[in-house]
């Protein structure tokens, strides 16, 4: 039963992020790219302020998988690196913390290119 509640919390929080993005698409003139950047920046800001951690504790993957989770990961990496290395950590911490996800996205994107047949734009 506890596992079912974990899935439900992740689904609800992730769904709320999707609903907010859909409302922004429907009701504003923001492009999807700007909304994605806004989500990442919101994750960085909320993570830096310590507000996003309780959301992650509550929702798990429902909060870490969306783009806000990527921003949160960057902020968390910068905080840790600044604590260990000082000011240099502000430049290296975010990339070090997110390197695994970025590498996975590149590898799987490349594999998808090999498997699928691309078509030129007309």
Tab-separated table of C-alpha atoms in Angstrom:
chain	number	residue	atom	x	y	z
A	1	UNK	CA	0.000	0.000	0.000
A	2	UNK	CA	2.897	2.349	0.750
A	3	UNK	CA	4.260	1.801	-2.770
A	4	UNK	CA	0.897	2.751	-4.242
A	5	UNK	CA	0.916	6.030	-2.276
A	6	UNK	CA	4.439	6.746	-3.510
A	7	UNK	CA	3.281	6.297	-7.110
A	8	UNK	CA	0.199	8.418	-6.480
A	9	UNK	CA	2.203	11.298	-4.979
A	10	UNK	CA	4.694	11.203	-7.871
A	11	UNK	CA	1.863	11.146	-10.413
A	12	UNK	CA	0.013	14.027	-8.762
A	13	UNK	CA	3.019	16.334	-8.421
A	14	UNK	CA	4.297	15.549	-11.925
A	15	UNK	CA	0.766	16.078	-13.223
A	16	UNK	CA	0.538	19.448	-11.508
A	17	UNK	CA	3.745	20.525	-13.271
A	18	UNK	CA	2.227	19.415	-16.584
A	19	UNK	CA	-1.057	21.234	-15.902
A	20	UNK	CA	0.807	24.452	-15.103
A	21	UNK	CA	2.810	24.159	-18.338
A	22	UNK	CA	-0.349	23.483	-20.359
A	23	UNK	CA	-2.062	26.510	-18.840
A	24	UNK	CA	0.969	28.633	-19.732
A	25	UNK	CA	0.857	27.335	-23.307
A	26	UNK	CA	-2.889	27.931	-23.658
A	27	UNK	CA	-3.249	31.261	-21.846
A	28	UNK	CA	0.004	33.106	-22.586
A	29	UNK	CA	2.110	33.889	-25.612
A	30	UNK	CA	5.092	32.041	-24.136
A	31	UNK	CA	6.699	29.568	-26.492
A	32	UNK	CA	7.299	26.009	-25.276
A	33	UNK	CA	11.047	26.711	-25.242
A	34	UNK	CA	10.572	29.662	-22.898
A	35	UNK	CA	8.357	27.588	-20.641
A	36	UNK	CA	11.032	24.875	-20.474
A	37	UNK	CA	13.686	27.438	-19.569
A	38	UNK	CA	11.334	28.928	-16.969
A	39	UNK	CA	10.896	25.492	-15.406
A	40	UNK	CA	14.654	24.923	-15.179
A	41	UNK	CA	15.230	28.387	-13.696
A	42	UNK	CA	12.375	27.843	-11.228
A	43	UNK	CA	14.016	24.593	-10.147
A	44	UNK	CA	17.335	26.363	-9.631
A	45	UNK	CA	15.756	29.188	-7.634
A	46	UNK	CA	13.552	26.930	-5.507
A	47	UNK	CA	16.448	24.511	-4.979
A	48	UNK	CA	18.801	27.305	-4.009
A	49	UNK	CA	16.280	28.634	-1.494
A	50	UNK	CA	15.729	25.160	-0.020
A	51	UNK	CA	12.049	25.098	-0.979
A	52	UNK	CA	12.294	22.303	-3.567
A	53	UNK	CA	13.763	19.660	-1.224
A	54	UNK	CA	10.463	19.090	0.652
A	55	UNK	CA	8.725	18.664	-2.713
A	56	UNK	CA	11.324	16.050	-3.694
A	57	UNK	CA	10.905	14.302	-0.334
A	58	UNK	CA	7.134	14.185	-0.853
A	59	UNK	CA	6.901	13.318	-4.556
A	60	UNK	CA	10.173	11.541	-5.382
A	61	UNK	CA	10.414	11.053	-9.150
A	62	UNK	CA	7.362	13.251	-9.657
A	63	UNK	CA	9.571	16.175	-8.675
A	64	UNK	CA	13.028	15.058	-9.854
A	65	UNK	CA	12.188	13.894	-13.386
A	66	UNK	CA	10.598	17.111	-14.776
A	67	UNK	CA	12.766	20.032	-15.826
A	68	UNK	CA	12.337	21.676	-12.452
A	69	UNK	CA	14.158	18.646	-11.050
A	70	UNK	CA	17.062	19.324	-13.413
A	71	UNK	CA	17.279	22.885	-12.133
A	72	UNK	CA	17.087	21.607	-8.558
A	73	UNK	CA	19.940	19.185	-9.275
A	74	UNK	CA	22.089	22.017	-10.629
A	75	UNK	CA	21.425	24.182	-7.555
A	76	UNK	CA	22.135	21.264	-5.221
A	77	UNK	CA	25.414	20.514	-7.025
A	78	UNK	CA	26.511	24.147	-6.830
A	79	UNK	CA	25.690	24.339	-3.114
A	80	UNK	CA	27.711	21.202	-2.350
A	81	UNK	CA	30.644	22.220	-4.533
A	82	UNK	CA	30.813	25.722	-3.046
A	83	UNK	CA	30.893	24.157	0.406
A	84	UNK	CA	33.787	21.888	-0.601
A	85	UNK	CA	35.786	24.017	-3.051
A	86	UNK	CA	34.751	27.605	-2.411
A	87	UNK	CA	33.992	29.989	-5.253
A	88	UNK	CA	35.339	27.626	-7.919
A	89	UNK	CA	32.565	25.215	-6.978
A	90	UNK	CA	29.997	27.739	-8.227
A	91	UNK	CA	31.374	27.189	-11.707
A	92	UNK	CA	31.859	23.426	-11.611
A	93	UNK	CA	29.260	22.038	-9.196
A	94	UNK	CA	26.175	22.219	-11.404
A	95	UNK	CA	27.828	20.496	-14.330
A	96	UNK	CA	29.393	17.822	-12.140
A	97	UNK	CA	26.046	17.063	-10.473
A	98	UNK	CA	24.153	16.825	-13.758
A	99	UNK	CA	26.855	15.146	-15.874
A	100	UNK	CA	25.294	11.682	-15.644
A	101	UNK	CA	21.912	12.879	-16.884
A	102	UNK	CA	23.431	14.957	-19.653
A	103	UNK	CA	25.609	12.044	-20.812
A	104	UNK	CA	22.618	9.681	-20.772
A	105	UNK	CA	20.554	12.137	-22.833
A	106	UNK	CA	23.341	12.387	-25.411
A	107	UNK	CA	23.860	8.621	-25.633
A	108	UNK	CA	20.165	7.775	-25.882
A	109	UNK	CA	19.586	10.615	-28.345
A	110	UNK	CA	22.379	9.263	-30.520
A	111	UNK	CA	20.968	5.738	-30.308
A	112	UNK	CA	17.536	7.036	-31.287
A	113	UNK	CA	19.127	8.715	-34.332
A	114	UNK	CA	20.736	5.443	-35.350
A	115	UNK	CA	17.496	3.487	-34.989
A	116	UNK	CA	15.065	5.941	-36.586
A	117	UNK	CA	15.086	7.199	-40.115
A	118	UNK	CA	15.243	10.975	-40.260
A	119	UNK	CA	13.489	13.026	-42.901
A	120	UNK	CA	14.655	16.430	-44.128
A	121	UNK	CA	12.439	19.415	-43.437
A	122	UNK	CA	10.558	20.668	-46.465
